[in-house]
PDB file of C-alpha atoms in Angstrom:
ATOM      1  CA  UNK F   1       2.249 -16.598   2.828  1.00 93.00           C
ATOM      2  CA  UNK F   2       0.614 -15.814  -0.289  1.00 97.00           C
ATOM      3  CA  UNK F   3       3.632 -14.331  -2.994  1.00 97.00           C
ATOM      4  CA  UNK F   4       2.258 -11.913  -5.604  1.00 98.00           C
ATOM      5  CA  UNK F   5       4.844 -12.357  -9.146  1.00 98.00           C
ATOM      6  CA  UNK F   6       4.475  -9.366 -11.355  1.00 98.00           C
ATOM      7  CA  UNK F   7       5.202  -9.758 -14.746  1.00 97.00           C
ATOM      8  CA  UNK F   8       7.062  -8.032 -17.078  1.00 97.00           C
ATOM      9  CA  UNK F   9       8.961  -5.867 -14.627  1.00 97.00           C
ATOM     10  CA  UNK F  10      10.142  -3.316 -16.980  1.00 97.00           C
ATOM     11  CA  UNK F  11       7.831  -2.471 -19.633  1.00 96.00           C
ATOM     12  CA  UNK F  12       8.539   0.136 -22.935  1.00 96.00           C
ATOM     13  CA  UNK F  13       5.559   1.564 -24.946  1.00 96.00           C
ATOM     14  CA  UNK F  14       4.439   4.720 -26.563  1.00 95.00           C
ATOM     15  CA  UNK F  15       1.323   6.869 -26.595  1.00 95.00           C
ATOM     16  CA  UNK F  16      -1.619   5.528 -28.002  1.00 95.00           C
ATOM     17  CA  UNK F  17      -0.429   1.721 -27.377  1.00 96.00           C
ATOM     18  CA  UNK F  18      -2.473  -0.938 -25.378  1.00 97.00           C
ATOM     19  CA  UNK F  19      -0.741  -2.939 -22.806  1.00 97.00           C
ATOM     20  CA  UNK F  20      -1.006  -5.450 -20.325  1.00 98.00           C
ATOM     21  CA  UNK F  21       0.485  -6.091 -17.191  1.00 98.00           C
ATOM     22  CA  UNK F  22       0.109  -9.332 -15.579  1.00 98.00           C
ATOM     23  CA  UNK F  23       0.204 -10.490 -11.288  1.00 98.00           C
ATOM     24  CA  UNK F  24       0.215 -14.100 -10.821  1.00 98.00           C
ATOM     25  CA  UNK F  25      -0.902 -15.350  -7.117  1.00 98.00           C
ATOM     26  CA  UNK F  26       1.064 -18.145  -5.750  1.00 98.00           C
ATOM     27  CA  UNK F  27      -2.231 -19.957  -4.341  1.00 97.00           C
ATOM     28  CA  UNK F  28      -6.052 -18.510  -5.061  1.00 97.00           C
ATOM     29  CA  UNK F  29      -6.993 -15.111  -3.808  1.00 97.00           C
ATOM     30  CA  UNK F  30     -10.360 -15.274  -5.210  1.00 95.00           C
ATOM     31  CA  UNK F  31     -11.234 -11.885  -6.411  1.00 96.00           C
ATOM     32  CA  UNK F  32      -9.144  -9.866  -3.782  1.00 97.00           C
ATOM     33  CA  UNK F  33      -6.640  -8.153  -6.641  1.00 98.00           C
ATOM     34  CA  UNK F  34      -6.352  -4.690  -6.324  1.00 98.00           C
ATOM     35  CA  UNK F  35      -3.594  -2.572  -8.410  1.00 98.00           C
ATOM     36  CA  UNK F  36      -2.227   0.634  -7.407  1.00 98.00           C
ATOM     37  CA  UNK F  37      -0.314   3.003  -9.575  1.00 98.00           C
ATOM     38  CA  UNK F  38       2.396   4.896  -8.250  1.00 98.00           C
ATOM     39  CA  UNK F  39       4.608   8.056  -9.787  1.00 96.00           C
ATOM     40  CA  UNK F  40       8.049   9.166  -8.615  1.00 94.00           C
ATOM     41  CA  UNK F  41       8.318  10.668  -5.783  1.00 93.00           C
ATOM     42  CA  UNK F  42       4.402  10.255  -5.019  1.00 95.00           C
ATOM     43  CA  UNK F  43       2.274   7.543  -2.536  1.00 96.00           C
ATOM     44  CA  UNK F  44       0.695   5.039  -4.197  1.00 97.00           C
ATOM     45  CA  UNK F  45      -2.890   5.247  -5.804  1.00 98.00           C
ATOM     46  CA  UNK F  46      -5.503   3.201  -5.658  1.00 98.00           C
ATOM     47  CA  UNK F  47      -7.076   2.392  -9.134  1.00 98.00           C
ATOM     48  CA  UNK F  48      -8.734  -1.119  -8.986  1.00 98.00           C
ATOM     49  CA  UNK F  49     -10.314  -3.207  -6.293  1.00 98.00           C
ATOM     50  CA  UNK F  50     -11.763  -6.732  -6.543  1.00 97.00           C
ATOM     51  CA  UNK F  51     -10.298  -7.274  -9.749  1.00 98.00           C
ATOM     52  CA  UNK F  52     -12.594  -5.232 -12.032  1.00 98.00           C
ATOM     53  CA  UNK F  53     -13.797  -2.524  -9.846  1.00 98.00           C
ATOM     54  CA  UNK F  54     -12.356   1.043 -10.681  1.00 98.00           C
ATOM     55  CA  UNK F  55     -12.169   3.531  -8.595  1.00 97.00           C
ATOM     56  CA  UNK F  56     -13.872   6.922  -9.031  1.00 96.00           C
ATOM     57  CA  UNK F  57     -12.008   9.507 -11.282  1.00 96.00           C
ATOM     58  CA  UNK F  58      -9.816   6.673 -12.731  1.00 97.00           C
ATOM     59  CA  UNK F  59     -10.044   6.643 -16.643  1.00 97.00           C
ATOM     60  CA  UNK F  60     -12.124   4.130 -18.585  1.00 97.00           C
ATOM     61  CA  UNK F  61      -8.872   3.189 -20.611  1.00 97.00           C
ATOM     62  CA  UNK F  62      -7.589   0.947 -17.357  1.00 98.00           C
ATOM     63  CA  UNK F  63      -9.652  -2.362 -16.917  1.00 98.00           C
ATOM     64  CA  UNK F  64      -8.948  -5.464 -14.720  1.00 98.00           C
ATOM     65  CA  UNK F  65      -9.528  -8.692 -15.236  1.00 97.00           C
ATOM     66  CA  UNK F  66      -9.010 -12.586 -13.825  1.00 97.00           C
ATOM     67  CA  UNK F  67     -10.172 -14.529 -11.338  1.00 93.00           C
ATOM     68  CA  UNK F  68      -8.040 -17.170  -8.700  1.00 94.00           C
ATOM     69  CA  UNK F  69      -4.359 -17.113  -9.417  1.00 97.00           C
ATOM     70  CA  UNK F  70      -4.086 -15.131 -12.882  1.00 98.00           C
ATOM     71  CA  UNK F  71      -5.214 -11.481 -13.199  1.00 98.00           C
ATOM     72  CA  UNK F  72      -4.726  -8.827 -15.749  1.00 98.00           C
ATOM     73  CA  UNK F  73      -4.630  -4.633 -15.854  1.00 98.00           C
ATOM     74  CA  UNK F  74      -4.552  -3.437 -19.220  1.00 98.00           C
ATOM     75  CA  UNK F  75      -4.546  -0.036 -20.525  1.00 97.00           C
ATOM     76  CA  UNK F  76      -6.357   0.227 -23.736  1.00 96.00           C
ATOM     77  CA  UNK F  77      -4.856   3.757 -24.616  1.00 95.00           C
ATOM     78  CA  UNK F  78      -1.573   4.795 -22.935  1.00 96.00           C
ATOM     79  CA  UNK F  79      -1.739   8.638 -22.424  1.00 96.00           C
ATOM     80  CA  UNK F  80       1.463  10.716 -21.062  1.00 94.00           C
ATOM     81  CA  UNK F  81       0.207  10.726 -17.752  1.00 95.00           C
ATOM     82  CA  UNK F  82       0.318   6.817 -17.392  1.00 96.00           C
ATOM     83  CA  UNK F  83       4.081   6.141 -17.433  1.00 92.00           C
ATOM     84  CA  UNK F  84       4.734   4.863 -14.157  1.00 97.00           C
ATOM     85  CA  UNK F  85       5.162   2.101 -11.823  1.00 98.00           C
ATOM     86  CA  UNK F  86       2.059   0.204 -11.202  1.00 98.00           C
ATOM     87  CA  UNK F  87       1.525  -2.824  -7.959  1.00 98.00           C
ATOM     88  CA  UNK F  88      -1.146  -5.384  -8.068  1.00 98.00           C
ATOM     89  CA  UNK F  89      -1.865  -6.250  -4.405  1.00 98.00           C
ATOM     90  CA  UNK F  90      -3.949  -9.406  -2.573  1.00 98.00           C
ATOM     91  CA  UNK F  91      -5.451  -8.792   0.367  1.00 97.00           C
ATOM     92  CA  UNK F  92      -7.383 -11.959   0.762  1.00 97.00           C
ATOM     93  CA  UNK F  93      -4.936 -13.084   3.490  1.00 96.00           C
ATOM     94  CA  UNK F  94      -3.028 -10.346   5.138  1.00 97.00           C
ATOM     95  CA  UNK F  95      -1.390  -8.020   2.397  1.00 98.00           C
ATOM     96  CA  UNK F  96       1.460  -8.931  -0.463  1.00 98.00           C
ATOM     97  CA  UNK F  97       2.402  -6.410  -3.251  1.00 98.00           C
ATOM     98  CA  UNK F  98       4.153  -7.572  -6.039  1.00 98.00           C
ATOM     99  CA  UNK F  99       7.180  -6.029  -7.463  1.00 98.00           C
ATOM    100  CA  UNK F 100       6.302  -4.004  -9.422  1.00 97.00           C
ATOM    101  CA  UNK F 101       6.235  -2.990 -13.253  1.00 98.00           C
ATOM    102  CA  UNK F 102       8.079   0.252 -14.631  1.00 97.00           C
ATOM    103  CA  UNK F 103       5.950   1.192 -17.906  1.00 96.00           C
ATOM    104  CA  UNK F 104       8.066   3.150 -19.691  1.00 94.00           C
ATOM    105  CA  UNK F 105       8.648   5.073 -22.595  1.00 81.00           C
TER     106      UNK F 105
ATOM    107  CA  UNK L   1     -10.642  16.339   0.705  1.00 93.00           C
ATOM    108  CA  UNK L   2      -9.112  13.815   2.491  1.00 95.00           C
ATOM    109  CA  UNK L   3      -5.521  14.299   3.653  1.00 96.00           C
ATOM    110  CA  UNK L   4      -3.210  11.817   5.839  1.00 97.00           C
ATOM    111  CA  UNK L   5      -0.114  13.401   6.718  1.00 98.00           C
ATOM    112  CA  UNK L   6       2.813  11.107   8.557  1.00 98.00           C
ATOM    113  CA  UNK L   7       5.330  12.713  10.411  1.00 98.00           C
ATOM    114  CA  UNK L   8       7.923  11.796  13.037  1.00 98.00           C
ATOM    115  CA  UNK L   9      10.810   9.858  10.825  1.00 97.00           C
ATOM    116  CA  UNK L  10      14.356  10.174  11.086  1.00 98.00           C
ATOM    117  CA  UNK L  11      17.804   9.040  11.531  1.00 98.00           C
ATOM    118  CA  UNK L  12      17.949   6.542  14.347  1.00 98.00           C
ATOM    119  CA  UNK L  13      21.005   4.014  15.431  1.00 98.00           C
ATOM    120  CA  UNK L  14      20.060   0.279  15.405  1.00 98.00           C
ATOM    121  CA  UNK L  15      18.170  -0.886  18.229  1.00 98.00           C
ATOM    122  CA  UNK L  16      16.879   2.202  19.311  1.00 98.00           C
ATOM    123  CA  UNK L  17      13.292   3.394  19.052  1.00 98.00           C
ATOM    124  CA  UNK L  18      10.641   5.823  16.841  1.00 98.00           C
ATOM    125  CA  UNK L  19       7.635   6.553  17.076  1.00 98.00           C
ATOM    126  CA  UNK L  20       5.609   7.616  13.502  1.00 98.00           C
ATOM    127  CA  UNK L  21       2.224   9.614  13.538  1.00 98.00           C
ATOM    128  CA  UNK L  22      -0.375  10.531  10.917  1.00 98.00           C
ATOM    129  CA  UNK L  23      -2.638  13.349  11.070  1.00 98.00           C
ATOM    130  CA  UNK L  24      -5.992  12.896   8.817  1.00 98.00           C
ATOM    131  CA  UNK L  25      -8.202  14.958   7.806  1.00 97.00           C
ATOM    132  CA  UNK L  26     -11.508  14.722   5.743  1.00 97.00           C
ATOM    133  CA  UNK L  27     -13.179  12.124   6.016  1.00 97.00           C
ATOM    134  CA  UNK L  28     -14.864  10.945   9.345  1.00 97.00           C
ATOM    135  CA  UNK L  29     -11.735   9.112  10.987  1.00 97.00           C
ATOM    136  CA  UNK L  30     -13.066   6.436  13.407  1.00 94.00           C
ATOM    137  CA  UNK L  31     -15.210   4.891  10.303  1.00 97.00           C
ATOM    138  CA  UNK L  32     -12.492   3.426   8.797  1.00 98.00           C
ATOM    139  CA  UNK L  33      -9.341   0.973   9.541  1.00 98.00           C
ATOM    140  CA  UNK L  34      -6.017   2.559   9.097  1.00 98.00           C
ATOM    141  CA  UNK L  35      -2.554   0.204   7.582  1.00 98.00           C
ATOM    142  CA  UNK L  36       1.359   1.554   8.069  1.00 98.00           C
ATOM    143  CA  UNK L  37       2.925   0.396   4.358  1.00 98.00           C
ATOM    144  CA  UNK L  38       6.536   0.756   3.997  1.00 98.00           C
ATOM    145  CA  UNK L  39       9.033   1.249   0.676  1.00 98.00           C
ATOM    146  CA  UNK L  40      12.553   0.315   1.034  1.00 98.00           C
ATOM    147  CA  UNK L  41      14.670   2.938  -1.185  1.00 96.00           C
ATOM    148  CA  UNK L  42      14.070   1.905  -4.613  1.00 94.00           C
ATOM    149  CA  UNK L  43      12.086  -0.931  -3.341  1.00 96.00           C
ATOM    150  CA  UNK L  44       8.570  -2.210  -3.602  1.00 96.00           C
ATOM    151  CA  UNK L  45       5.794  -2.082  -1.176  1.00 98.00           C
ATOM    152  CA  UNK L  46       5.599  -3.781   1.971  1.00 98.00           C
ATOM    153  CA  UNK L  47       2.137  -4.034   4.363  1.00 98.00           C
ATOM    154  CA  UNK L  48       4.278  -3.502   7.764  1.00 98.00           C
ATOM    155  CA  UNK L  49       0.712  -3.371  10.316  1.00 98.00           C
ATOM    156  CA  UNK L  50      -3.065  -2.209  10.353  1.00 98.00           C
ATOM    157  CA  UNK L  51      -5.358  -1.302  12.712  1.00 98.00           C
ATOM    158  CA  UNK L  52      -9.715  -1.690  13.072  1.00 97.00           C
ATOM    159  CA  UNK L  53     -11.916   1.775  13.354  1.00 97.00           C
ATOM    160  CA  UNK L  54     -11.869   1.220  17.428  1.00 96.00           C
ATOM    161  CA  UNK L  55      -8.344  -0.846  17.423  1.00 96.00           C
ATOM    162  CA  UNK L  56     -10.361  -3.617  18.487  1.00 95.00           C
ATOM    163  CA  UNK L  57      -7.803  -5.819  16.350  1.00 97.00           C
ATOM    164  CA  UNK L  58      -4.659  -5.236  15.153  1.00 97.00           C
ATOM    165  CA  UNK L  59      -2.112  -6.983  12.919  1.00 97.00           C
ATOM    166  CA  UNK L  60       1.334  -6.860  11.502  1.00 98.00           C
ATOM    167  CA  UNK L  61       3.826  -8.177   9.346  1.00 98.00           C
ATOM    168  CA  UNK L  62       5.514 -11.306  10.501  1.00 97.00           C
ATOM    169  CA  UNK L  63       9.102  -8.521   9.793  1.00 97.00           C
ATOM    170  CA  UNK L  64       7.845  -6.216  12.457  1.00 98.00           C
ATOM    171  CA  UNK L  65       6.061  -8.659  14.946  1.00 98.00           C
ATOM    172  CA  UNK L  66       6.694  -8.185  18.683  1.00 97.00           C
ATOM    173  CA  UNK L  67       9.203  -4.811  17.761  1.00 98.00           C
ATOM    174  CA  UNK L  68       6.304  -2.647  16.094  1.00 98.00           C
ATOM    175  CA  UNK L  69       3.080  -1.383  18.075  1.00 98.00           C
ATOM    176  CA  UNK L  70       0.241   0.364  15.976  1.00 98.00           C
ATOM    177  CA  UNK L  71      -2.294   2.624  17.866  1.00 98.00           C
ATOM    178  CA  UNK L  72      -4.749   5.309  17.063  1.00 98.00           C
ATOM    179  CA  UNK L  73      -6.335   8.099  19.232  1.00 98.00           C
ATOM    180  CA  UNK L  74      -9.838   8.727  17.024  1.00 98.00           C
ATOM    181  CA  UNK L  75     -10.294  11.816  19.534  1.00 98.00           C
ATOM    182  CA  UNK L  76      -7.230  13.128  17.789  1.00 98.00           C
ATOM    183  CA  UNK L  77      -7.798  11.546  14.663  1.00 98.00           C
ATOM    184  CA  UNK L  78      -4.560  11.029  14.595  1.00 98.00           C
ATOM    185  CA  UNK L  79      -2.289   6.858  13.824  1.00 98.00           C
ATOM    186  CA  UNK L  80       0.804   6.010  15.219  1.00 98.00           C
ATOM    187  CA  UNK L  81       3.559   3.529  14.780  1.00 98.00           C
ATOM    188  CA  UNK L  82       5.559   2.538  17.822  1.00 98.00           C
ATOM    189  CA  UNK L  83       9.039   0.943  16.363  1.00 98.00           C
ATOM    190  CA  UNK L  84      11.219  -0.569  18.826  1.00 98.00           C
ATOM    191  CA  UNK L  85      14.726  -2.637  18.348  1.00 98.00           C
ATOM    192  CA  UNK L  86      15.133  -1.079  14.868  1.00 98.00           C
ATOM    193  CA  UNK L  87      17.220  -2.983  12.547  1.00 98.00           C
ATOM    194  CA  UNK L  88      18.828  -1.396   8.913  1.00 98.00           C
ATOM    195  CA  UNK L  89      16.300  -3.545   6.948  1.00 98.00           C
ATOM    196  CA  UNK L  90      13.673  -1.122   8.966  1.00 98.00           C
ATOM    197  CA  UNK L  91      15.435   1.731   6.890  1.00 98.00           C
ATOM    198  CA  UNK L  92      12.225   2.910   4.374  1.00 98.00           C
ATOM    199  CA  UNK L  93       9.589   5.394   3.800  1.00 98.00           C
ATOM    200  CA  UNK L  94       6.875   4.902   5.755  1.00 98.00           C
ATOM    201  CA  UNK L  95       3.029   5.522   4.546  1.00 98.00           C
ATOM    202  CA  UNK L  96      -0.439   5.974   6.420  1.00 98.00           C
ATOM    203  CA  UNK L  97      -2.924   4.817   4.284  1.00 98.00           C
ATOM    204  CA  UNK L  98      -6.780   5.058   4.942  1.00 98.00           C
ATOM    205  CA  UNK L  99      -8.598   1.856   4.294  1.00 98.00           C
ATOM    206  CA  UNK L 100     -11.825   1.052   2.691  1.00 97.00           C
ATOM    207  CA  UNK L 101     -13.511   0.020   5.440  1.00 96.00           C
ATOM    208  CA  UNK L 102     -13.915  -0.588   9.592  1.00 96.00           C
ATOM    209  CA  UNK L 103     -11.570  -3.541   9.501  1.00 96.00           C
ATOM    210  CA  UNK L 104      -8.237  -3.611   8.824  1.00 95.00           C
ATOM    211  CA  UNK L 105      -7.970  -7.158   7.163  1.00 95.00           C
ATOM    212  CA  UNK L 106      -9.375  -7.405   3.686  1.00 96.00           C
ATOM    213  CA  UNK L 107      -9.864  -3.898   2.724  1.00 96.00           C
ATOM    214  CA  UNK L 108      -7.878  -2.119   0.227  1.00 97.00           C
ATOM    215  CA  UNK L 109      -5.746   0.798   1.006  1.00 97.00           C
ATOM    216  CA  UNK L 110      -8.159   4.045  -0.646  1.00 97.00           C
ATOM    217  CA  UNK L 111      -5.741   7.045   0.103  1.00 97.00           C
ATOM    218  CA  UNK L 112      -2.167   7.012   1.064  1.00 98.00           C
ATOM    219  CA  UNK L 113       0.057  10.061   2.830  1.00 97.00           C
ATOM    220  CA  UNK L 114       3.481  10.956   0.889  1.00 97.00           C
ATOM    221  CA  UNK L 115       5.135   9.197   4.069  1.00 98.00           C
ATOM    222  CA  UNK L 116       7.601   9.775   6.365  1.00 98.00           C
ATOM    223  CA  UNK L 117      11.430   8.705   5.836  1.00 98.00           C
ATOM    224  CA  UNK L 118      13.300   6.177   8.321  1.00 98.00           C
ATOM    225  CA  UNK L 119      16.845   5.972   8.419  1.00 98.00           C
ATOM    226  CA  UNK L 120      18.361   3.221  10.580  1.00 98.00           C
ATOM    227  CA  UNK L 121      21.925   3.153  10.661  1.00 97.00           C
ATOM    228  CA  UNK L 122      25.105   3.690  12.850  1.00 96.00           C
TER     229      UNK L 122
END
């Protein structure tokens, strides 16, 4: 099984900072790294696939990045709306989330 | 605009059996794979099963193997999630999510229900 390791897991910022999340891969997943974001009380949404890929209607500020074990979503600008709990996800062999990181104010 | 709405949770004893739905709506149903995800209370994700467009393959979670039984009627556009020989640890919410594509191995999960609450427990 491939484990997904999420770090930090609790993460404090403000508006207007940049910040960057990173999901290690405990064996090569190639580019299949997605990361979902997810509010309280509210399903999960999709805002990156293969890595780099954003989805439509996600903002500019969130980019992905890395490639094999090591991958990165950063968030150039932090706006209000942002502060939540965001998953980064392989799907190269089956599906494994990681835990998790709160960003928080 | 796409919807996926999962119904059918509940309060159930251990061992006994549910069965979980999801209604979509909005996009063209049999043209895409569909995945069961569950969230433990205060928990993180978990991929529990998924299905292909014409459930000509199917696949689950080593947790849920041989209890849980995914199916879809694409007549009624409409996913289900047969749970047998429920344990406490089955105790989550439960999402439907639409994936990208036909298959349901290697796709990512585009749109996701608000799910459907299951309470195991004596």
């Amino acid at each position: 099984d491939i484990q997904m390791t999420q770090s930090p897991s609790t993460l404090s910022a403000s508006v207007g900072d940049r910040v960057t999340i990173t999901c290690r891969a405990s064996q090569s997943i190639s580019s299949w790294l997605a990361w979902y974001q997810q509010k309280p009380g509210k399903a999960p949404k999709l805002l990156i696939s293969d890595v780099s890929n954003l989805e439509s209607g996600v903002p500019s500020r969130f980019s992905g990045s890395g490639s094999g074990t090591q991958f990165t979503l950063t968030i150039s600008s932090l706006q209000p709306d942002d502060f939540a709990t965001y998953y980064c996800q392989q799907y190269k062999n089956l599906y494994t989330f990681g835990q998790g990181t709160k960003l928080e104010i | 605009e796409v919807q996926v709405v999962e119904s059918g949770g509940g309060l159930v004893q251990p061992g006994r059996s549910l069965r979980l739905s999801c209604a979509a709506s909005g996009f063209t149903f049999d043209d895409y794979a569909m995945q069961w995800v569950r969230q433990a209370p205060g928990k993180g994700l978990e991929w529990v099963s998924g299905i292909n467009w014409n459930s000509g393959s199917v696949g689950y979670a080593d947790s849920v193997k041989g209890r849980f039984t995914i199916s879809r009627d694409n007549a009624k556009n409409s996913l289900y999630l047969q749970m047998n020989s429920l344990r406490p640890e089955d105790t989550a919410l439960y999402y439907c999510a639409k994936a990208a594509g036909v298959k349901w191995l290697q796709e990512t999960m585009t749109w996701w229900g608000q799910g459907t609450l299951v309470t195991v427990s004596s």
